[in-house]
Amino acid sequence: METATLVAISISAPNIPILGLILFLGSLGFLLVGISSYLGRNLLSLFPSQQILFFPQGIVMSFYGIAGLFISSYLWCTIWWNVGSGYDRFDKKAGIVCIFRWGFPGKNRRIFIRFLMKDIQSIRIEVKEGISTRRILYMEIIGQGAIPLTRIDENLTSREIEQKAAELAYFLRVPIELL
């Protein structure tokens, strides 16, 4: 059986538009209720503004609305700029590994890491059990530490993460560590 000499793994950005939309609409509602309590008129027909005093409830609602709009705009920017997406390229012939990710706009928008395959120490699986279980695949590099290969929010089953780790470790001829 002949093994591949080049493996490329595509990493997509987190899929969070629904969360961004919910956060935007909720924070807009908070802000409108705060403004309604200040003006003394109903801008939203669902909540009568006479029941909400501007001090302290209206101020707090306005603050939460503005904060939510900032967080929502941050989420929409990460979606628009495709932050976190990229690829992992393993070239066995050349003995080189290239990891590319898109970052936030600016000087370091393109994150490109290149190192030799012989510097790969192991493939590591990190499992954190609890309310929100996390399973993350890392590549341990001599002198550079651990580089994540899967997204933190990627909900992989134990079987899927073990399969990915086994295939990659077999291709790279390195051991698998479990934390």
PDB file of C-alpha atoms in Angstrom:
ATOM      1  CA  MET A   1       0.000   0.000   0.000  1.00  0.00           C
ATOM      2  CA  GLU A   2       1.412   3.373  -1.049  1.00  0.00           C
ATOM      3  CA  THR A   3       0.939   6.301   1.328  1.00  0.00           C
ATOM      4  CA  ALA A   4       0.245   9.860   0.252  1.00  0.00           C
ATOM      5  CA  THR A   5       3.090  12.341   0.152  1.00  0.00           C
ATOM      6  CA  LEU A   6       0.958  15.470   0.500  1.00  0.00           C
ATOM      7  CA  VAL A   7      -2.004  16.008   2.806  1.00  0.00           C
ATOM      8  CA  ALA A   8      -3.964  19.266   3.015  1.00  0.00           C
ATOM      9  CA  ILE A   9      -6.634  19.837   5.649  1.00  0.00           C
ATOM     10  CA  SER A  10      -8.991  22.785   5.230  1.00  0.00           C
ATOM     11  CA  ILE A  11     -10.158  24.615   8.353  1.00  0.00           C
ATOM     12  CA  SER A  12     -13.323  26.689   8.085  1.00  0.00           C
ATOM     13  CA  ALA A  13     -14.232  29.615  10.276  1.00  0.00           C
ATOM     14  CA  PRO A  14     -16.775  29.162  13.064  1.00  0.00           C
ATOM     15  CA  ASN A  15     -20.366  29.230  11.920  1.00  0.00           C
ATOM     16  CA  ILE A  16     -21.935  31.836  14.223  1.00  0.00           C
ATOM     17  CA  PRO A  17     -24.318  34.015  12.166  1.00  0.00           C
ATOM     18  CA  ILE A  18     -27.375  32.879  14.170  1.00  0.00           C
ATOM     19  CA  LEU A  19     -25.677  33.809  17.437  1.00  0.00           C
ATOM     20  CA  GLY A  20     -24.693  37.184  15.960  1.00  0.00           C
ATOM     21  CA  LEU A  21     -28.271  37.832  14.820  1.00  0.00           C
ATOM     22  CA  ILE A  22     -29.808  36.852  18.172  1.00  0.00           C
ATOM     23  CA  LEU A  23     -27.304  39.016  20.035  1.00  0.00           C
ATOM     24  CA  PHE A  24     -27.912  41.963  17.700  1.00  0.00           C
ATOM     25  CA  LEU A  25     -31.710  41.802  18.007  1.00  0.00           C
ATOM     26  CA  GLY A  26     -31.607  41.289  21.778  1.00  0.00           C
ATOM     27  CA  SER A  27     -29.222  44.173  22.388  1.00  0.00           C
ATOM     28  CA  LEU A  28     -31.216  46.410  20.048  1.00  0.00           C
ATOM     29  CA  GLY A  29     -34.314  45.590  22.110  1.00  0.00           C
ATOM     30  CA  PHE A  30     -32.498  46.466  25.345  1.00  0.00           C
ATOM     31  CA  LEU A  31     -31.335  49.765  23.889  1.00  0.00           C
ATOM     32  CA  LEU A  32     -34.816  50.666  22.596  1.00  0.00           C
ATOM     33  CA  VAL A  33     -36.380  49.903  25.990  1.00  0.00           C
ATOM     34  CA  GLY A  34     -33.766  52.136  27.682  1.00  0.00           C
ATOM     35  CA  ILE A  35     -34.418  54.946  25.215  1.00  0.00           C
ATOM     36  CA  SER A  36     -38.199  54.493  25.617  1.00  0.00           C
ATOM     37  CA  SER A  37     -37.903  54.849  29.394  1.00  0.00           C
ATOM     38  CA  TYR A  38     -35.881  58.059  28.932  1.00  0.00           C
ATOM     39  CA  LEU A  39     -38.328  59.577  26.446  1.00  0.00           C
ATOM     40  CA  GLY A  40     -41.419  58.363  28.307  1.00  0.00           C
ATOM     41  CA  ARG A  41     -42.959  57.000  25.057  1.00  0.00           C
ATOM     42  CA  ASN A  42     -43.310  53.482  23.730  1.00  0.00           C
ATOM     43  CA  LEU A  43     -40.810  52.762  20.958  1.00  0.00           C
ATOM     44  CA  LEU A  44     -41.577  49.058  21.355  1.00  0.00           C
ATOM     45  CA  SER A  45     -45.217  48.069  21.723  1.00  0.00           C
ATOM     46  CA  LEU A  46     -44.298  44.936  23.729  1.00  0.00           C
ATOM     47  CA  PHE A  47     -43.029  46.830  26.786  1.00  0.00           C
ATOM     48  CA  PRO A  48     -44.920  49.822  28.189  1.00  0.00           C
ATOM     49  CA  SER A  49     -42.277  52.436  29.023  1.00  0.00           C
ATOM     50  CA  GLN A  50     -44.305  53.801  31.964  1.00  0.00           C
ATOM     51  CA  GLN A  51     -43.470  50.652  33.959  1.00  0.00           C
ATOM     52  CA  ILE A  52     -39.700  51.122  33.566  1.00  0.00           C
ATOM     53  CA  LEU A  53     -38.080  54.071  35.324  1.00  0.00           C
ATOM     54  CA  PHE A  54     -35.116  55.645  33.557  1.00  0.00           C
ATOM     55  CA  PHE A  55     -33.063  55.648  36.726  1.00  0.00           C
ATOM     56  CA  PRO A  56     -31.766  52.948  37.370  1.00  0.00           C
ATOM     57  CA  GLN A  57     -33.499  50.396  35.060  1.00  0.00           C
ATOM     58  CA  GLY A  58     -33.430  52.468  31.865  1.00  0.00           C
ATOM     59  CA  ILE A  59     -29.756  53.336  32.268  1.00  0.00           C
ATOM     60  CA  VAL A  60     -28.851  49.685  32.860  1.00  0.00           C
ATOM     61  CA  MET A  61     -30.941  48.538  29.877  1.00  0.00           C
ATOM     62  CA  SER A  62     -29.264  51.153  27.664  1.00  0.00           C
ATOM     63  CA  PHE A  63     -25.811  50.110  28.873  1.00  0.00           C
ATOM     64  CA  TYR A  64     -26.516  46.418  28.173  1.00  0.00           C
ATOM     65  CA  GLY A  65     -27.935  47.323  24.770  1.00  0.00           C
ATOM     66  CA  ILE A  66     -24.844  49.322  23.772  1.00  0.00           C
ATOM     67  CA  ALA A  67     -22.487  46.614  25.095  1.00  0.00           C
ATOM     68  CA  GLY A  68     -24.442  43.949  23.197  1.00  0.00           C
ATOM     69  CA  LEU A  69     -24.234  45.959  19.974  1.00  0.00           C
ATOM     70  CA  PHE A  70     -20.446  46.168  20.337  1.00  0.00           C
ATOM     71  CA  ILE A  71     -20.152  42.411  20.917  1.00  0.00           C
ATOM     72  CA  SER A  72     -22.530  41.739  18.033  1.00  0.00           C
ATOM     73  CA  SER A  73     -20.470  43.929  15.691  1.00  0.00           C
ATOM     74  CA  TYR A  74     -17.332  42.018  16.783  1.00  0.00           C
ATOM     75  CA  LEU A  75     -19.026  38.703  15.910  1.00  0.00           C
ATOM     76  CA  TRP A  76     -20.169  39.995  12.521  1.00  0.00           C
ATOM     77  CA  CYS A  77     -16.643  41.243  11.755  1.00  0.00           C
ATOM     78  CA  THR A  78     -15.167  37.810  12.547  1.00  0.00           C
ATOM     79  CA  ILE A  79     -17.703  36.268  10.179  1.00  0.00           C
ATOM     80  CA  TRP A  80     -17.063  38.832   7.422  1.00  0.00           C
ATOM     81  CA  TRP A  81     -13.261  38.588   7.683  1.00  0.00           C
ATOM     82  CA  ASN A  82     -13.361  34.774   7.967  1.00  0.00           C
ATOM     83  CA  VAL A  83     -11.128  34.832  11.063  1.00  0.00           C
ATOM     84  CA  GLY A  84      -9.743  31.441  12.033  1.00  0.00           C
ATOM     85  CA  SER A  85     -10.144  29.731   8.676  1.00  0.00           C
ATOM     86  CA  GLY A  86      -7.197  28.391   6.750  1.00  0.00           C
ATOM     87  CA  TYR A  87      -5.424  25.146   5.991  1.00  0.00           C
ATOM     88  CA  ASP A  88      -2.811  22.677   7.241  1.00  0.00           C
ATOM     89  CA  ARG A  89      -0.456  21.291   4.596  1.00  0.00           C
ATOM     90  CA  PHE A  90       1.789  18.300   5.252  1.00  0.00           C
ATOM     91  CA  ASP A  91       4.348  17.659   2.469  1.00  0.00           C
ATOM     92  CA  LYS A  92       6.172  14.392   3.135  1.00  0.00           C
ATOM     93  CA  LYS A  93       8.468  14.700   0.100  1.00  0.00           C
ATOM     94  CA  ALA A  94       9.848  18.072   1.125  1.00  0.00           C
ATOM     95  CA  GLY A  95       9.499  17.250   4.847  1.00  0.00           C
ATOM     96  CA  ILE A  96       7.713  20.532   5.516  1.00  0.00           C
ATOM     97  CA  VAL A  97       4.494  21.390   7.359  1.00  0.00           C
ATOM     98  CA  CYS A  98       2.703  24.659   6.574  1.00  0.00           C
ATOM     99  CA  ILE A  99      -0.107  26.000   8.731  1.00  0.00           C
ATOM    100  CA  PHE A 100      -2.060  29.014   7.468  1.00  0.00           C
ATOM    101  CA  ARG A 101      -4.860  30.906   9.235  1.00  0.00           C
ATOM    102  CA  TRP A 102      -6.660  34.174   8.551  1.00  0.00           C
ATOM    103  CA  GLY A 103      -6.539  36.664  11.436  1.00  0.00           C
ATOM    104  CA  PHE A 104      -7.999  40.097  12.028  1.00  0.00           C
ATOM    105  CA  PRO A 105      -7.123  42.843   9.499  1.00  0.00           C
ATOM    106  CA  GLY A 106      -3.861  44.593  10.069  1.00  0.00           C
ATOM    107  CA  LYS A 107      -0.187  43.793  10.029  1.00  0.00           C
ATOM    108  CA  ASN A 108      -0.651  40.158  11.061  1.00  0.00           C
ATOM    109  CA  ARG A 109      -3.747  39.330   8.971  1.00  0.00           C
ATOM    110  CA  ARG A 110      -2.080  36.273   7.459  1.00  0.00           C
ATOM    111  CA  ILE A 111      -0.739  33.817   9.999  1.00  0.00           C
ATOM    112  CA  PHE A 112       1.679  31.442   8.301  1.00  0.00           C
ATOM    113  CA  ILE A 113       3.756  28.920  10.233  1.00  0.00           C
ATOM    114  CA  ARG A 114       6.261  26.659   8.486  1.00  0.00           C
ATOM    115  CA  PHE A 115       8.441  24.020  10.135  1.00  0.00           C
ATOM    116  CA  LEU A 116      10.092  20.694   9.421  1.00  0.00           C
ATOM    117  CA  MET A 117       8.253  17.399   9.872  1.00  0.00           C
ATOM    118  CA  LYS A 118      11.109  16.041  11.950  1.00  0.00           C
ATOM    119  CA  ASP A 119      10.332  18.734  14.559  1.00  0.00           C
ATOM    120  CA  ILE A 120       6.881  17.254  15.227  1.00  0.00           C
ATOM    121  CA  GLN A 121       7.034  15.558  18.600  1.00  0.00           C
ATOM    122  CA  SER A 122       3.489  14.116  18.798  1.00  0.00           C
ATOM    123  CA  ILE A 123      -0.202  14.544  18.074  1.00  0.00           C
ATOM    124  CA  ARG A 124      -2.102  15.412  21.237  1.00  0.00           C
ATOM    125  CA  ILE A 125      -5.804  15.008  22.011  1.00  0.00           C
ATOM    126  CA  GLU A 126      -7.094  17.229  24.800  1.00  0.00           C
ATOM    127  CA  VAL A 127     -10.466  16.303  26.283  1.00  0.00           C
ATOM    128  CA  LYS A 128     -12.268  18.486  28.819  1.00  0.00           C
ATOM    129  CA  GLU A 129     -15.430  16.889  30.151  1.00  0.00           C
ATOM    130  CA  GLY A 130     -18.203  18.800  31.839  1.00  0.00           C
ATOM    131  CA  ILE A 131     -21.193  20.901  30.858  1.00  0.00           C
ATOM    132  CA  SER A 132     -19.578  21.904  27.572  1.00  0.00           C
ATOM    133  CA  THR A 133     -17.315  19.049  26.496  1.00  0.00           C
ATOM    134  CA  ARG A 134     -14.295  20.105  24.424  1.00  0.00           C
ATOM    135  CA  ARG A 135     -12.148  17.837  22.309  1.00  0.00           C
ATOM    136  CA  ILE A 136      -9.205  19.554  20.623  1.00  0.00           C
ATOM    137  CA  LEU A 137      -6.469  18.107  18.432  1.00  0.00           C
ATOM    138  CA  TYR A 138      -2.985  19.615  18.843  1.00  0.00           C
ATOM    139  CA  MET A 139       0.353  19.092  17.141  1.00  0.00           C
ATOM    140  CA  GLU A 140       3.255  19.229  19.593  1.00  0.00           C
ATOM    141  CA  ILE A 141       6.292  20.935  18.010  1.00  0.00           C
ATOM    142  CA  ILE A 142       9.790  20.913  19.486  1.00  0.00           C
ATOM    143  CA  GLY A 143      10.640  24.482  20.528  1.00  0.00           C
ATOM    144  CA  GLN A 144       7.231  25.934  19.558  1.00  0.00           C
ATOM    145  CA  GLY A 145       4.795  24.186  21.894  1.00  0.00           C
ATOM    146  CA  ALA A 146       1.368  22.937  20.889  1.00  0.00           C
ATOM    147  CA  ILE A 147      -0.440  24.180  17.776  1.00  0.00           C
ATOM    148  CA  PRO A 148      -4.216  23.544  17.611  1.00  0.00           C
ATOM    149  CA  LEU A 149      -5.388  21.719  14.503  1.00  0.00           C
ATOM    150  CA  THR A 150      -9.130  21.830  15.194  1.00  0.00           C
ATOM    151  CA  ARG A 151     -11.321  24.747  16.163  1.00  0.00           C
ATOM    152  CA  ILE A 152     -12.157  25.063  19.834  1.00  0.00           C
ATOM    153  CA  ASP A 153     -15.875  25.302  19.055  1.00  0.00           C
ATOM    154  CA  GLU A 154     -15.826  22.286  16.718  1.00  0.00           C
ATOM    155  CA  ASN A 155     -17.988  19.637  18.382  1.00  0.00           C
ATOM    156  CA  LEU A 156     -16.337  16.396  17.361  1.00  0.00           C
ATOM    157  CA  THR A 157     -17.285  13.074  18.881  1.00  0.00           C
ATOM    158  CA  SER A 158     -14.641  10.974  20.600  1.00  0.00           C
ATOM    159  CA  ARG A 159     -14.611   8.624  17.627  1.00  0.00           C
ATOM    160  CA  GLU A 160     -14.121  11.457  15.087  1.00  0.00           C
ATOM    161  CA  ILE A 161     -11.268  13.119  17.000  1.00  0.00           C
ATOM    162  CA  GLU A 162      -9.565   9.745  17.551  1.00  0.00           C
ATOM    163  CA  GLN A 163      -9.912   8.946  13.840  1.00  0.00           C
ATOM    164  CA  LYS A 164      -8.374  12.289  12.810  1.00  0.00           C
ATOM    165  CA  ALA A 165      -5.549  11.889  15.323  1.00  0.00           C
ATOM    166  CA  ALA A 166      -4.820   8.304  14.261  1.00  0.00           C
ATOM    167  CA  GLU A 167      -4.733   9.159  10.543  1.00  0.00           C
ATOM    168  CA  LEU A 168      -2.465  12.156  11.088  1.00  0.00           C
ATOM    169  CA  ALA A 169      -0.158  10.330  13.503  1.00  0.00           C
ATOM    170  CA  TYR A 170       0.120   7.417  11.081  1.00  0.00           C
ATOM    171  CA  PHE A 171       0.921   9.763   8.185  1.00  0.00           C
ATOM    172  CA  LEU A 172       3.519  11.687  10.220  1.00  0.00           C
ATOM    173  CA  ARG A 173       4.856   8.589  12.031  1.00  0.00           C
ATOM    174  CA  VAL A 174       4.561  10.204  15.478  1.00  0.00           C
ATOM    175  CA  PRO A 175       2.901   9.019  18.714  1.00  0.00           C
ATOM    176  CA  ILE A 176      -0.498  10.144  20.026  1.00  0.00           C
ATOM    177  CA  GLU A 177      -0.815  11.682  23.494  1.00  0.00           C
ATOM    178  CA  LEU A 178      -4.102  11.905  25.395  1.00  0.00           C
ATOM    179  CA  LEU A 179      -4.713  14.620  28.010  1.00  0.00           C
TER     180      LEU A 179
END
